[in-house]
Amino acid sequence: MRLGIVVSEFNYDITRLMLEKALDHAKFLGVEEVLVLKVPGSFEAPLAAKRLLEEGCDAVAVLGAVIKGETDHDQVVAHQVARKLMDLSLEYGKPVTLGVIGPGATREQAAERIEEYARRAVEAAVKAWKRLNEGPQLA
Ligand SMILES: Nc1c(NC[C@H](O)[C@H](O)[C@H](O)CO)[nH]c(=O)[nH]c1=O
Ligand SMILES: CC(=O)[C@@H](O)COP(=O)(O)O
């Protein structure tokens, strides 16, 4: 399996640790090939996910941390990113999984979620790929 990982460099003190956990989990799951593409922020993640899908990735896990500021801008970023990633998944027929912390997260809440969100995104990408390859099972 070729797994793509998109990682946002915004809040990189958090997301670089998410990438480490994601790579560790991909290795644990036996993923043969991992392509990593960094982006400035989560808002750029859908474009990077699309590029990885076009590079032949079987699935893409997207990692980011959208931390609340003084306004509701975090809501705009997080909601739009989530929707576009889902749209890409349906467009390409391949898993594109959401490992983006937030919206509404404090920095402390984000730090507490590094491992959970990174592992979840990789696990879902690999499992969904396997299940889709197996196809529907007769009940
Ligand atoms: N505030 C956060 C951002 N903002 C940056 C955007 O994602 C984007 O890079 C910028 O608007 C230029 O297009 N990104 C995050 O990933 N996390 C944040 O908390
Ligand atoms: C989610 C973000 O882009 C964040 O930096 C916005 O901060 P603010 O709401 O104070 O403009």
mmCIF file of C-alpha atoms and ligand atoms in Angstrom:
data_model
loop_
_atom_site.group_PDB
_atom_site.id
_atom_site.type_symbol
_atom_site.label_atom_id
_atom_site.label_comp_id
_atom_site.label_asym_id
_atom_site.label_seq_id
_atom_site.Cartn_x
_atom_site.Cartn_y
_atom_site.Cartn_z
ATOM 1 C CA MET A 1 0.000 0.000 0.000
ATOM 2 C CA ARG A 2 1.136 3.559 -0.775
ATOM 3 C CA LEU A 3 -0.069 5.947 1.945
ATOM 4 C CA GLY A 4 0.037 9.714 1.558
ATOM 5 C CA ILE A 5 0.360 11.972 4.576
ATOM 6 C CA VAL A 6 -0.336 15.701 4.397
ATOM 7 C CA VAL A 7 0.968 17.680 7.364
ATOM 8 C CA SER A 8 0.292 21.341 8.100
ATOM 9 C CA GLU A 9 3.291 23.387 9.239
ATOM 10 C CA PHE A 10 1.041 25.845 11.082
ATOM 11 C CA ASN A 11 1.421 25.076 14.818
ATOM 12 C CA TYR A 12 4.385 22.920 13.823
ATOM 13 C CA ASP A 13 5.390 22.373 17.435
ATOM 14 C CA ILE A 14 2.264 20.204 17.573
ATOM 15 C CA THR A 15 1.977 18.902 14.023
ATOM 16 C CA ARG A 16 5.575 17.675 13.782
ATOM 17 C CA LEU A 17 4.805 15.356 16.711
ATOM 18 C CA MET A 18 1.615 14.261 14.956
ATOM 19 C CA LEU A 19 3.708 13.331 11.917
ATOM 20 C CA GLU A 20 6.087 11.266 14.072
ATOM 21 C CA LYS A 21 3.170 9.343 15.601
ATOM 22 C CA ALA A 22 1.550 8.886 12.198
ATOM 23 C CA LEU A 23 4.737 7.465 10.661
ATOM 24 C CA ASP A 24 5.234 5.149 13.631
ATOM 25 C CA HIS A 25 1.672 3.855 13.293
ATOM 26 C CA ALA A 26 1.963 3.377 9.533
ATOM 27 C CA LYS A 27 5.085 1.263 10.137
ATOM 28 C CA PHE A 28 3.266 -0.724 12.841
ATOM 29 C CA LEU A 29 0.414 -1.417 10.387
ATOM 30 C CA GLY A 30 2.862 -2.635 7.757
ATOM 31 C CA VAL A 31 2.374 0.154 5.236
ATOM 32 C CA GLU A 32 4.984 -0.414 2.526
ATOM 33 C CA GLU A 33 5.335 3.130 1.148
ATOM 34 C CA VAL A 34 4.613 6.541 2.681
ATOM 35 C CA LEU A 35 4.715 9.858 0.817
ATOM 36 C CA VAL A 36 4.713 13.009 2.967
ATOM 37 C CA LEU A 37 3.706 16.443 1.679
ATOM 38 C CA LYS A 38 3.905 19.477 3.959
ATOM 39 C CA VAL A 39 1.690 22.548 3.549
ATOM 40 C CA PRO A 40 1.828 26.003 5.187
ATOM 41 C CA GLY A 41 -1.520 25.531 6.924
ATOM 42 C CA SER A 42 -4.516 23.221 7.040
ATOM 43 C CA PHE A 43 -6.345 25.386 4.518
ATOM 44 C CA GLU A 44 -3.824 24.199 1.872
ATOM 45 C CA ALA A 45 -4.284 20.551 2.813
ATOM 46 C CA PRO A 46 -6.972 19.630 0.251
ATOM 47 C CA LEU A 47 -4.740 20.687 -2.651
ATOM 48 C CA ALA A 48 -1.876 18.610 -1.251
ATOM 49 C CA ALA A 49 -4.168 15.626 -0.712
ATOM 50 C CA LYS A 50 -5.298 15.884 -4.325
ATOM 51 C CA ARG A 51 -1.639 15.906 -5.474
ATOM 52 C CA LEU A 52 -0.889 12.780 -3.423
ATOM 53 C CA LEU A 53 -3.909 11.002 -4.889
ATOM 54 C CA GLU A 54 -2.675 11.928 -8.368
ATOM 55 C CA GLU A 55 0.760 10.545 -7.385
ATOM 56 C CA GLY A 56 -0.944 7.174 -6.974
ATOM 57 C CA CYS A 57 -1.478 7.049 -3.224
ATOM 58 C CA ASP A 58 -4.063 4.453 -2.225
ATOM 59 C CA ALA A 59 -5.195 6.642 0.669
ATOM 60 C CA VAL A 60 -4.260 9.964 2.268
ATOM 61 C CA ALA A 61 -4.183 10.921 5.945
ATOM 62 C CA VAL A 62 -4.297 14.655 6.680
ATOM 63 C CA LEU A 63 -2.705 16.033 9.856
ATOM 64 C CA GLY A 64 -3.164 19.529 11.279
ATOM 65 C CA ALA A 65 -3.992 21.564 14.339
ATOM 66 C CA VAL A 66 -6.512 24.379 13.996
ATOM 67 C CA ILE A 67 -6.284 26.380 17.210
ATOM 68 C CA LYS A 68 -8.827 29.000 18.189
ATOM 69 C CA GLY A 69 -7.710 32.620 18.069
ATOM 70 C CA GLU A 70 -9.647 35.757 18.969
ATOM 71 C CA THR A 71 -12.160 35.348 16.133
ATOM 72 C CA ASP A 72 -14.096 32.507 14.529
ATOM 73 C CA HIS A 73 -11.527 32.156 11.730
ATOM 74 C CA ASP A 74 -10.649 28.705 13.051
ATOM 75 C CA GLN A 75 -14.211 27.611 12.257
ATOM 76 C CA VAL A 76 -13.855 28.747 8.633
ATOM 77 C CA VAL A 77 -10.561 26.889 8.172
ATOM 78 C CA ALA A 78 -11.576 23.688 9.920
ATOM 79 C CA HIS A 79 -15.048 23.285 8.458
ATOM 80 C CA GLN A 80 -14.030 24.015 4.886
ATOM 81 C CA VAL A 81 -11.011 21.721 5.063
ATOM 82 C CA ALA A 82 -13.072 18.855 6.445
ATOM 83 C CA ARG A 83 -15.676 19.233 3.717
ATOM 84 C CA LYS A 84 -13.207 19.464 0.867
ATOM 85 C CA LEU A 85 -11.276 16.417 2.101
ATOM 86 C CA MET A 86 -14.518 14.439 2.092
ATOM 87 C CA ASP A 87 -15.271 15.724 -1.404
ATOM 88 C CA LEU A 88 -11.824 14.566 -2.606
ATOM 89 C CA SER A 89 -12.362 11.124 -1.100
ATOM 90 C CA LEU A 90 -15.648 10.725 -2.978
ATOM 91 C CA GLU A 91 -14.180 12.197 -6.186
ATOM 92 C CA TYR A 92 -11.221 9.784 -6.262
ATOM 93 C CA GLY A 93 -12.951 6.821 -4.605
ATOM 94 C CA LYS A 94 -10.125 6.574 -2.108
ATOM 95 C CA PRO A 95 -9.916 7.191 1.660
ATOM 96 C CA VAL A 96 -8.924 10.718 2.645
ATOM 97 C CA THR A 97 -8.947 10.779 6.432
ATOM 98 C CA LEU A 98 -9.232 13.637 8.908
ATOM 99 C CA GLY A 99 -6.491 14.067 11.473
ATOM 100 C CA VAL A 100 -7.019 17.792 11.952
ATOM 101 C CA ILE A 101 -7.483 18.904 15.542
ATOM 102 C CA GLY A 102 -10.129 21.608 16.082
ATOM 103 C CA PRO A 103 -11.955 23.886 15.551
ATOM 104 C CA GLY A 104 -12.324 25.559 18.906
ATOM 105 C CA ALA A 105 -9.255 23.882 20.343
ATOM 106 C CA THR A 106 -6.906 25.566 22.781
ATOM 107 C CA ARG A 107 -3.205 24.890 22.408
ATOM 108 C CA GLU A 108 -3.377 22.692 25.491
ATOM 109 C CA GLN A 109 -6.292 20.681 24.089
ATOM 110 C CA ALA A 110 -4.417 20.266 20.823
ATOM 111 C CA ALA A 111 -1.307 19.031 22.621
ATOM 112 C CA GLU A 112 -3.409 16.459 24.473
ATOM 113 C CA ARG A 113 -4.746 15.095 21.169
ATOM 114 C CA ILE A 114 -1.512 14.713 19.180
ATOM 115 C CA GLU A 115 -1.254 10.936 19.327
ATOM 116 C CA GLU A 116 -4.975 10.151 19.190
ATOM 117 C CA TYR A 117 -5.660 12.196 16.058
ATOM 118 C CA ALA A 118 -2.504 11.090 14.241
ATOM 119 C CA ARG A 119 -3.069 7.394 14.891
ATOM 120 C CA ARG A 120 -6.791 7.679 14.101
ATOM 121 C CA ALA A 121 -6.138 9.249 10.707
ATOM 122 C CA VAL A 122 -3.597 6.604 9.684
ATOM 123 C CA GLU A 123 -5.663 3.718 11.088
ATOM 124 C CA ALA A 124 -8.769 4.869 9.237
ATOM 125 C CA ALA A 125 -6.881 5.332 5.975
ATOM 126 C CA VAL A 126 -5.384 1.839 6.058
ATOM 127 C CA LYS A 127 -8.536 0.084 7.296
ATOM 128 C CA ALA A 128 -10.812 1.855 4.811
ATOM 129 C CA TRP A 129 -8.452 0.971 1.957
ATOM 130 C CA LYS A 130 -8.416 -2.689 3.014
ATOM 131 C CA ARG A 131 -12.199 -2.856 3.441
ATOM 132 C CA LEU A 132 -12.843 -1.174 0.094
ATOM 133 C CA ASN A 133 -10.445 -3.600 -1.583
ATOM 134 C CA GLU A 134 -12.242 -6.542 0.020
ATOM 135 C CA GLY A 135 -15.536 -5.173 -1.244
ATOM 136 C CA PRO A 136 -18.981 -5.752 0.201
ATOM 137 C CA GLN A 137 -19.397 -9.014 2.081
ATOM 138 C CA LEU A 138 -22.557 -11.109 1.792
ATOM 139 C CA ALA A 139 -24.308 -10.993 5.197
HETATM 140 N N1 LIG B 1 -4.838 29.511 12.309
HETATM 141 C C1 LIG B 1 -4.482 28.310 11.734
HETATM 142 C C2 LIG B 1 -4.217 28.171 10.371
HETATM 143 N N2 LIG B 1 -4.312 29.255 9.547
HETATM 144 C C3 LIG B 1 -3.619 29.317 8.277
HETATM 145 C C4 LIG B 1 -4.437 28.717 7.138
HETATM 146 O O1 LIG B 1 -4.490 27.306 7.255
HETATM 147 C C5 LIG B 1 -3.794 29.085 5.803
HETATM 148 O O2 LIG B 1 -2.496 28.517 5.747
HETATM 149 C C6 LIG B 1 -3.711 30.589 5.610
HETATM 150 O O3 LIG B 1 -5.007 31.149 5.807
HETATM 151 C C7 LIG B 1 -3.205 30.965 4.203
HETATM 152 O O4 LIG B 1 -4.018 30.408 3.218
HETATM 153 N N3 LIG B 1 -3.880 26.978 9.854
HETATM 154 C C8 LIG B 1 -3.795 25.865 10.665
HETATM 155 O O5 LIG B 1 -3.481 24.769 10.193
HETATM 156 N N4 LIG B 1 -4.048 25.992 12.013
HETATM 157 C C9 LIG B 1 -4.395 27.173 12.573
HETATM 158 O O6 LIG B 1 -4.627 27.250 13.820
HETATM 159 C C1 LIG B 2 -7.324 29.654 13.021
HETATM 160 C C2 LIG B 2 -6.376 30.735 12.701
HETATM 161 O O1 LIG B 2 -6.121 31.084 11.521
HETATM 162 C C3 LIG B 2 -5.965 31.675 13.803
HETATM 163 O O2 LIG B 2 -4.608 32.048 13.649
HETATM 164 C C4 LIG B 2 -6.870 32.892 13.720
HETATM 165 O O3 LIG B 2 -6.562 33.754 14.788
HETATM 166 P P1 LIG B 2 -7.574 34.984 15.019
HETATM 167 O O4 LIG B 2 -8.964 34.375 15.202
HETATM 168 O O5 LIG B 2 -7.082 35.669 16.307
HETATM 169 O O6 LIG B 2 -7.498 35.871 13.809
#
